[in-house]
Amino acid sequence: MNGAQSLIRTLVDAGVDVCFSNPGTSEMHFVAALDSVPEMRGVLGLFEGVVTGAADGYARMADRPAATLLHLGPGMGNGLANLHNARRAHTPMVNVIGDHATYHKKYDAPLESDIDALAGWLNGWVRRSEHSADVGADAAAAVAAAMDTPGKIATLVLPADVSWGDGGQACEPVPPRAPRQVNETTVKAIAELLRGGEQVALLIGERACRETGLRATSRIAAATGAKPFVETFPSRLERGAGLPSIERLGYLAEQVTYQLDGIKHLIVAGTKAPVSFFAYPGKPSDLVPEGTQVHVLAELDEDVPGALDDLAALVAPDTEPVLQEASRPAVPSGQLTPQNWVDVIGALLPENAIIADEANTSGLLLPSATAGAPRHDVLTLTGGAIGYGIPVATGAAVAAPGRPVINLQSDGSALYTISALWTQARENLDVTTVLLNNRAYAILRLELQRVGAESSGPKANQLLDLSGPDMDFVKISEGLGVPATRATTAEELADQFARAVAEPGPHLIDAIVPPLF
Amino acid sequence: MNGAQSLIRTLVDAGVDVCFSNPGTSEMHFVAALDSVPEMRGVLGLFEGVVTGAADGYARMADRPAATLLHLGPGMGNGLANLHNARRAHTPMVNVIGDHATYHKKYDAPLESDIDALAGWLNGWVRRSEHSADVGADAAAAVAAAMDTPGKIATLVLPADVSWGDGGQACEPVPPRAPRQVNETTVKAIAELLRGGEQVALLIGERACRETGLRATSRIAAATGAKPFVETFPSRLERGAGLPSIERLGYLAEQVTYQLDGIKHLIVAGTKAPVSFFAYPGKPSDLVPEGTQVHVLAELDEDVPGALDDLAALVAPDTEPVLQEASRPAVPSGQLTPQNWVDVIGALLPENAIIADEANTSGLLLPSATAGAPRHDVLTLTGGAIGYGIPVATGAAVAAPGRPVINLQSDGSALYTISALWTQARENLDVTTVLLNNRAYAILRLELQRVGAESSGPKANQLLDLSGPDMDFVKISEGLGVPATRATTAEELADQFARAVAEPGPHLIDAIVPPLF
């Protein structure tokens, strides 16, 4: 057994049986070893940002890591933006980065670079396998590190000779560290606070955005009058009819200021107190209102849903959660607008859907339109690095083959990782991409005003404009093997969306929606 | 004048008047400032790898840096692969990386990351502007650092508040450091060696691959019998009828071994002694044959063409260079093959063309087919990070608006940075992309065998196969605004190539060429 074979065997034994891959020469022994471990599924991406984004989407839905296979430093570089998003999502992931053979590095061959510097950038777990005999143990440690609470990105650098060398030993899985239990004193103190009669808000994040945490949060809110909020960009939010519907904190500082107005105590569980996404001249970065005290119920490395359950048992023992009733908007009619397209989705969202949401400005009204739709998961852009939607939808579909995946995708962001469509076609994944084509970096038009830039002359505006030429996403999608249609009216979108969802395999709808701004 | 305005003013005064840009919120003041400095041209890329690749292509042709504008760490991450290629090409470049406002960084907002770690990865020049009043001086220093010998990548990190703050001061250009002159003793010693009667090879790189260096090299070879070679992947090689035609060292170790067989002394000028691109089990990494002595005529920070001229004056005072005669292959006929498509290019290459070559395996026979074509420049993949061709062609066309740019582009590499086609359409650049569509990572099929991988079963082969679905580059190109046609025969390619070159603006030809391997 060579190093590569021991690596794949160990990964599979630890439950990591999908490897999103974009290999090169230094990874050829890993590629060859795939045939020796039948349980490992290799999924090809034509760009590393597709690979890392897919691994992110996969793990958000599977609750266990996928592996990635990337080619040296430049390959890892191409994957960094979606690794950044995955880091912010606390996604478990195991990157295998091929490197030159140990003895080859000193020659500074063209692809030589400091891989460790890039891996370190992710603030996760990094190890460089030095001997073929160690690769199995390194892989087992990597999976355990990835499965920590919260999830982490584990990066294993695999020199080519360590990969091809003999003496590999597959290793037993290493149990990941259990989450810390929240201190009882803390829960009691927060319970006292909730009973104190002052205006309280409860902000939840991470694992608390699943059913258990949402129900506990809803009970606490109902029993105490605390205002509940979900963090702005949850990695995975369960919602829809039959679940508590809890408002997300806004992206814009102005929204958050409004949402937290009058709050004396802000309790956070599994997330941080809100800060502005960007700095703006003369505006605060810290969005906690003046005079509001922040209290931490549970840190990210703790059992956050457990803490919420404990708190609910104290302050809301007999209170039921408030559940969202089933309710859908009517299918609208007329030209598509930023206001009406979301109602098409709300009206027609299939049962048990997964929404990969990178609609950005076009999606401002999406949450209310889909609140009473059948139960679904929403994956959001946790790290702000655009180009995440198509890959994440791809990975989510690999993880959840029985569930329809809906990718709501803005045009400006789509081009970063567009080739993920090809992977969807190749793997025949059930993904419907609604491409919100407003022909602009609309969010930047808004931001240009919000940062108080003095002038916004023709050259500045030109840099935020995606028309000239208009992109034809029907052609791009068909060119990548995904059947596509164009919708300019709500009726067309409704018709095309219903058909796309009904048919197996990937589809794309180029929805011409004017910019909100 | 704010920091951003002083930055752009200083760049323009130092001759940097093109900024390839993919901005975000933290760069909005830079974007707004573009309108205050009319000489600066902003060129939008829809992905940062397009931006950095275009800046590379621009500088290779303009011999002065372009600026890039990138959005925080993830934006720089997306640009790293083509920055790696640019670093290996010794391309001068000035990156402006927007960062959060200085006071905002401590909040660890979603897009926060260690930009300095990424910038440091490039082994170039890095500075973080701390005050608006310093930005001008920092920019002038960045341009000087980029224009060093050899060229370097200079990265200026620009926090948002430093960008928008008042008190910016435009600065005078700082003269770059002059190249070191080669020691006369070294030149004389090499001259002695050349007169010594032993078999000598002369390997040139970097600036020596332009006319001056090529002529001197040819004279030296003609007068002394030394075998001349150009480095494997020159950043810019001048060639064609009327110039010396000097063979490039091969990519494969096997080729180099053959080329250097029997050589006792290897003289290098502006490059390094050859090493294997990758390591292969049981094969040497160092490609200098056993018993061959390496002698350095000129290091990269020296005046390499000057050293060759000095050497030629000593050993070949009365010898003329051997110039390539004009000669073109006939236009071939029949189904396209890896053997015949290059003859179409050789037969029809327009005068004064720039070839951005990322044909990879499909282009193995290109050099001989184009050797006697009209004089042209060839830009090659210096760093091995694929996805460089379309962006580099884009930047070269911006730098040389009067010259036809021919991008020979393999399919596997094209998808990494395909949206550069949109920038070509937007800027109406005269680029003809010949997309060599062999529906495989053909080079990896070869490499899978070369690394001696034990098995290559169906799963391994599947990861190197780009059919299923076949990509339709006509549709992809049209979707991005570039008119496209498909060629399956040599006659079709010839017809379409001639028309594409004759018409202004970008074109793409999807050339269906079976894999070489």
mmCIF file of C-alpha atoms in Angstrom, chain A residues 293-472:
data_model
loop_
_atom_site.group_PDB
_atom_site.id
_atom_site.type_symbol
_atom_site.label_atom_id
_atom_site.label_comp_id
_atom_site.label_asym_id
_atom_site.label_seq_id
_atom_site.Cartn_x
_atom_site.Cartn_y
_atom_site.Cartn_z
ATOM 1 C CA GLN A 293 -24.742 44.942 27.357
ATOM 2 C CA VAL A 294 -23.604 41.785 25.563
ATOM 3 C CA HIS A 295 -23.863 38.419 27.349
ATOM 4 C CA VAL A 296 -22.484 35.175 25.990
ATOM 5 C CA LEU A 297 -24.688 32.133 26.520
ATOM 6 C CA ALA A 298 -22.575 29.750 24.471
ATOM 7 C CA GLU A 299 -19.320 30.048 22.561
ATOM 8 C CA LEU A 300 -18.759 28.378 19.233
ATOM 9 C CA ASP A 301 -16.819 25.515 20.763
ATOM 10 C CA GLU A 302 -19.628 24.727 23.140
ATOM 11 C CA ASP A 303 -22.843 22.756 22.745
ATOM 12 C CA VAL A 304 -24.902 25.711 21.565
ATOM 13 C CA PRO A 305 -28.254 23.967 20.972
ATOM 14 C CA GLY A 306 -27.820 22.204 24.325
ATOM 15 C CA ALA A 307 -27.317 25.527 26.069
ATOM 16 C CA LEU A 308 -30.475 26.919 24.481
ATOM 17 C CA ASP A 309 -32.398 23.824 25.552
ATOM 18 C CA ASP A 310 -31.120 24.227 29.111
ATOM 19 C CA LEU A 311 -32.102 27.873 29.092
ATOM 20 C CA ALA A 312 -35.551 27.085 27.703
ATOM 21 C CA ALA A 313 -36.036 24.480 30.428
ATOM 22 C CA LEU A 314 -35.432 27.222 33.005
ATOM 23 C CA VAL A 315 -37.421 30.113 31.556
ATOM 24 C CA ALA A 316 -39.968 28.409 29.324
ATOM 25 C CA PRO A 317 -40.663 24.951 30.731
ATOM 26 C CA ASP A 318 -44.297 24.943 29.637
ATOM 27 C CA THR A 319 -44.080 27.145 26.581
ATOM 28 C CA GLU A 320 -44.396 25.759 23.091
ATOM 29 C CA PRO A 321 -42.434 27.255 20.213
ATOM 30 C CA VAL A 322 -44.285 29.503 17.783
ATOM 31 C CA LEU A 323 -44.332 27.649 14.498
ATOM 32 C CA GLN A 324 -44.650 29.174 11.068
ATOM 33 C CA GLU A 325 -47.897 28.307 9.359
ATOM 34 C CA ALA A 326 -47.908 27.093 5.786
ATOM 35 C CA SER A 327 -48.596 30.018 3.518
ATOM 36 C CA ARG A 328 -47.405 30.903 0.057
ATOM 37 C CA PRO A 329 -47.655 34.049 -2.017
ATOM 38 C CA ALA A 330 -49.722 33.921 -5.195
ATOM 39 C CA VAL A 331 -47.811 33.469 -8.431
ATOM 40 C CA PRO A 332 -47.352 37.039 -9.646
ATOM 41 C CA SER A 333 -47.656 38.263 -13.220
ATOM 42 C CA GLY A 334 -45.999 40.798 -15.466
ATOM 43 C CA GLN A 335 -42.399 41.807 -16.094
ATOM 44 C CA LEU A 336 -39.937 40.448 -13.582
ATOM 45 C CA THR A 337 -38.920 42.864 -10.840
ATOM 46 C CA PRO A 338 -36.760 42.557 -7.731
ATOM 47 C CA GLN A 339 -40.074 42.571 -5.856
ATOM 48 C CA ASN A 340 -42.022 39.875 -7.702
ATOM 49 C CA TRP A 341 -39.500 37.177 -8.632
ATOM 50 C CA VAL A 342 -39.167 36.118 -5.003
ATOM 51 C CA ASP A 343 -42.900 35.426 -4.920
ATOM 52 C CA VAL A 344 -42.444 32.938 -7.747
ATOM 53 C CA ILE A 345 -39.950 31.077 -5.590
ATOM 54 C CA GLY A 346 -42.170 31.350 -2.529
ATOM 55 C CA ALA A 347 -45.159 30.064 -4.477
ATOM 56 C CA LEU A 348 -43.374 27.136 -6.090
ATOM 57 C CA LEU A 349 -40.541 26.088 -3.792
ATOM 58 C CA PRO A 350 -40.625 22.288 -3.752
ATOM 59 C CA GLU A 351 -40.847 20.193 -0.592
ATOM 60 C CA ASN A 352 -37.605 19.622 1.261
ATOM 61 C CA ALA A 353 -35.592 22.011 -0.863
ATOM 62 C CA ILE A 354 -32.101 23.290 -0.217
ATOM 63 C CA ILE A 355 -31.595 26.925 -1.192
ATOM 64 C CA ALA A 356 -28.050 28.044 -1.960
ATOM 65 C CA ASP A 357 -28.556 31.773 -1.733
ATOM 66 C CA GLU A 358 -26.218 34.132 -3.556
ATOM 67 C CA ALA A 359 -28.965 36.411 -4.827
ATOM 68 C CA ASN A 360 -27.347 39.373 -3.055
ATOM 69 C CA THR A 361 -29.291 42.594 -3.666
ATOM 70 C CA SER A 362 -31.844 40.827 -5.850
ATOM 71 C CA GLY A 363 -32.775 38.615 -2.922
ATOM 72 C CA LEU A 364 -33.573 41.312 -0.371
ATOM 73 C CA LEU A 365 -37.222 40.302 -0.227
ATOM 74 C CA LEU A 366 -36.676 36.568 -0.436
ATOM 75 C CA PRO A 367 -36.995 35.672 3.275
ATOM 76 C CA SER A 368 -40.548 36.955 3.629
ATOM 77 C CA ALA A 369 -41.650 35.399 0.339
ATOM 78 C CA THR A 370 -40.461 31.953 1.399
ATOM 79 C CA ALA A 371 -41.196 32.075 5.140
ATOM 80 C CA GLY A 372 -44.317 29.904 4.882
ATOM 81 C CA ALA A 373 -43.083 27.670 2.084
ATOM 82 C CA PRO A 374 -42.525 23.983 2.796
ATOM 83 C CA ARG A 375 -39.672 23.278 5.142
ATOM 84 C CA HIS A 376 -36.264 23.901 3.572
ATOM 85 C CA ASP A 377 -32.639 24.716 4.326
ATOM 86 C CA VAL A 378 -30.964 27.967 3.359
ATOM 87 C CA LEU A 379 -27.205 28.136 2.844
ATOM 88 C CA THR A 380 -25.773 31.649 2.848
ATOM 89 C CA LEU A 381 -22.609 33.499 1.891
ATOM 90 C CA THR A 382 -20.873 33.373 5.254
ATOM 91 C CA GLY A 383 -17.554 34.933 4.325
ATOM 92 C CA GLY A 384 -18.513 37.547 1.777
ATOM 93 C CA ALA A 385 -16.258 36.138 -0.960
ATOM 94 C CA ILE A 386 -18.521 36.039 -3.989
ATOM 95 C CA GLY A 387 -18.623 33.105 -6.365
ATOM 96 C CA TYR A 388 -19.831 30.640 -3.771
ATOM 97 C CA GLY A 389 -23.377 29.866 -4.947
ATOM 98 C CA ILE A 390 -22.974 27.527 -7.928
ATOM 99 C CA PRO A 391 -20.259 25.405 -6.276
ATOM 100 C CA VAL A 392 -22.062 25.212 -2.927
ATOM 101 C CA ALA A 393 -25.257 24.140 -4.683
ATOM 102 C CA THR A 394 -23.232 21.494 -6.491
ATOM 103 C CA GLY A 395 -21.800 20.073 -3.290
ATOM 104 C CA ALA A 396 -25.135 20.218 -1.481
ATOM 105 C CA ALA A 397 -26.694 18.196 -4.286
ATOM 106 C CA VAL A 398 -23.966 15.565 -3.992
ATOM 107 C CA ALA A 399 -24.602 15.364 -0.238
ATOM 108 C CA ALA A 400 -28.397 15.208 -0.496
ATOM 109 C CA PRO A 401 -29.268 13.347 -3.668
ATOM 110 C CA GLY A 402 -32.946 13.051 -2.800
ATOM 111 C CA ARG A 403 -33.502 16.763 -2.295
ATOM 112 C CA PRO A 404 -34.063 19.510 -4.860
ATOM 113 C CA VAL A 405 -31.367 22.182 -4.716
ATOM 114 C CA ILE A 406 -32.311 25.717 -5.716
ATOM 115 C CA ASN A 407 -29.426 28.077 -6.402
ATOM 116 C CA LEU A 408 -30.499 31.721 -6.396
ATOM 117 C CA GLN A 409 -27.554 33.316 -8.076
ATOM 118 C CA SER A 410 -26.681 36.896 -8.937
ATOM 119 C CA ASP A 411 -24.953 37.485 -12.257
ATOM 120 C CA GLY A 412 -21.946 39.396 -10.974
ATOM 121 C CA SER A 413 -21.022 36.566 -8.633
ATOM 122 C CA ALA A 414 -21.805 33.756 -11.062
ATOM 123 C CA LEU A 415 -18.842 34.293 -13.357
ATOM 124 C CA TYR A 416 -16.269 33.580 -10.635
ATOM 125 C CA THR A 417 -17.023 29.871 -10.581
ATOM 126 C CA ILE A 418 -19.351 29.335 -13.532
ATOM 127 C CA SER A 419 -17.775 26.022 -14.528
ATOM 128 C CA ALA A 420 -19.468 24.375 -11.546
ATOM 129 C CA LEU A 421 -22.417 24.053 -13.930
ATOM 130 C CA TRP A 422 -20.379 21.543 -15.904
ATOM 131 C CA THR A 423 -19.859 19.448 -12.772
ATOM 132 C CA GLN A 424 -23.622 19.566 -12.168
ATOM 133 C CA ALA A 425 -24.195 18.242 -15.680
ATOM 134 C CA ARG A 426 -21.508 15.596 -15.393
ATOM 135 C CA GLU A 427 -22.866 14.286 -12.101
ATOM 136 C CA ASN A 428 -26.498 14.793 -13.198
ATOM 137 C CA LEU A 429 -27.253 16.764 -10.040
ATOM 138 C CA ASP A 430 -30.733 18.005 -9.302
ATOM 139 C CA VAL A 431 -29.922 21.717 -9.129
ATOM 140 C CA THR A 432 -32.090 24.509 -10.483
ATOM 141 C CA THR A 433 -30.127 27.723 -10.864
ATOM 142 C CA VAL A 434 -32.196 30.893 -11.034
ATOM 143 C CA LEU A 435 -29.709 33.369 -12.431
ATOM 144 C CA LEU A 436 -30.730 36.862 -11.348
ATOM 145 C CA ASN A 437 -29.393 38.831 -14.250
ATOM 146 C CA ASN A 438 -29.461 42.533 -13.449
ATOM 147 C CA ARG A 439 -26.405 43.335 -15.533
ATOM 148 C CA ALA A 440 -24.655 45.225 -12.772
ATOM 149 C CA TYR A 441 -22.627 44.894 -9.622
ATOM 150 C CA ALA A 442 -25.765 46.392 -8.048
ATOM 151 C CA ILE A 443 -24.509 46.035 -4.507
ATOM 152 C CA LEU A 444 -21.482 48.158 -5.361
ATOM 153 C CA ARG A 445 -23.676 50.891 -6.803
ATOM 154 C CA LEU A 446 -25.318 51.042 -3.397
ATOM 155 C CA GLU A 447 -21.994 50.835 -1.592
ATOM 156 C CA LEU A 448 -20.472 53.598 -3.710
ATOM 157 C CA GLN A 449 -23.115 55.879 -2.216
ATOM 158 C CA ARG A 450 -22.920 54.425 1.274
ATOM 159 C CA VAL A 451 -19.165 54.963 1.608
ATOM 160 C CA GLY A 452 -19.760 58.620 0.792
ATOM 161 C CA ALA A 453 -17.471 58.633 -2.230
ATOM 162 C CA GLU A 454 -17.261 62.210 -3.409
ATOM 163 C CA SER A 455 -17.889 61.727 -7.072
ATOM 164 C CA SER A 456 -19.281 58.873 -9.018
ATOM 165 C CA GLY A 457 -18.435 59.862 -12.523
ATOM 166 C CA PRO A 458 -18.712 57.832 -15.711
ATOM 167 C CA LYS A 459 -15.489 55.858 -15.174
ATOM 168 C CA ALA A 460 -16.557 54.769 -11.705
ATOM 169 C CA ASN A 461 -20.005 53.782 -12.896
ATOM 170 C CA GLN A 462 -18.536 51.898 -15.817
ATOM 171 C CA LEU A 463 -16.646 49.636 -13.399
ATOM 172 C CA LEU A 464 -19.919 48.599 -11.733
ATOM 173 C CA ASP A 465 -21.788 47.936 -14.950
ATOM 174 C CA LEU A 466 -22.034 44.431 -16.380
ATOM 175 C CA SER A 467 -23.857 45.329 -19.569
ATOM 176 C CA GLY A 468 -21.862 46.080 -22.705
ATOM 177 C CA PRO A 469 -21.854 43.283 -23.582
ATOM 178 C CA ASP A 470 -24.839 41.733 -21.855
ATOM 179 C CA MET A 471 -24.072 38.211 -20.777
ATOM 180 C CA ASP A 472 -26.276 35.469 -22.202
#
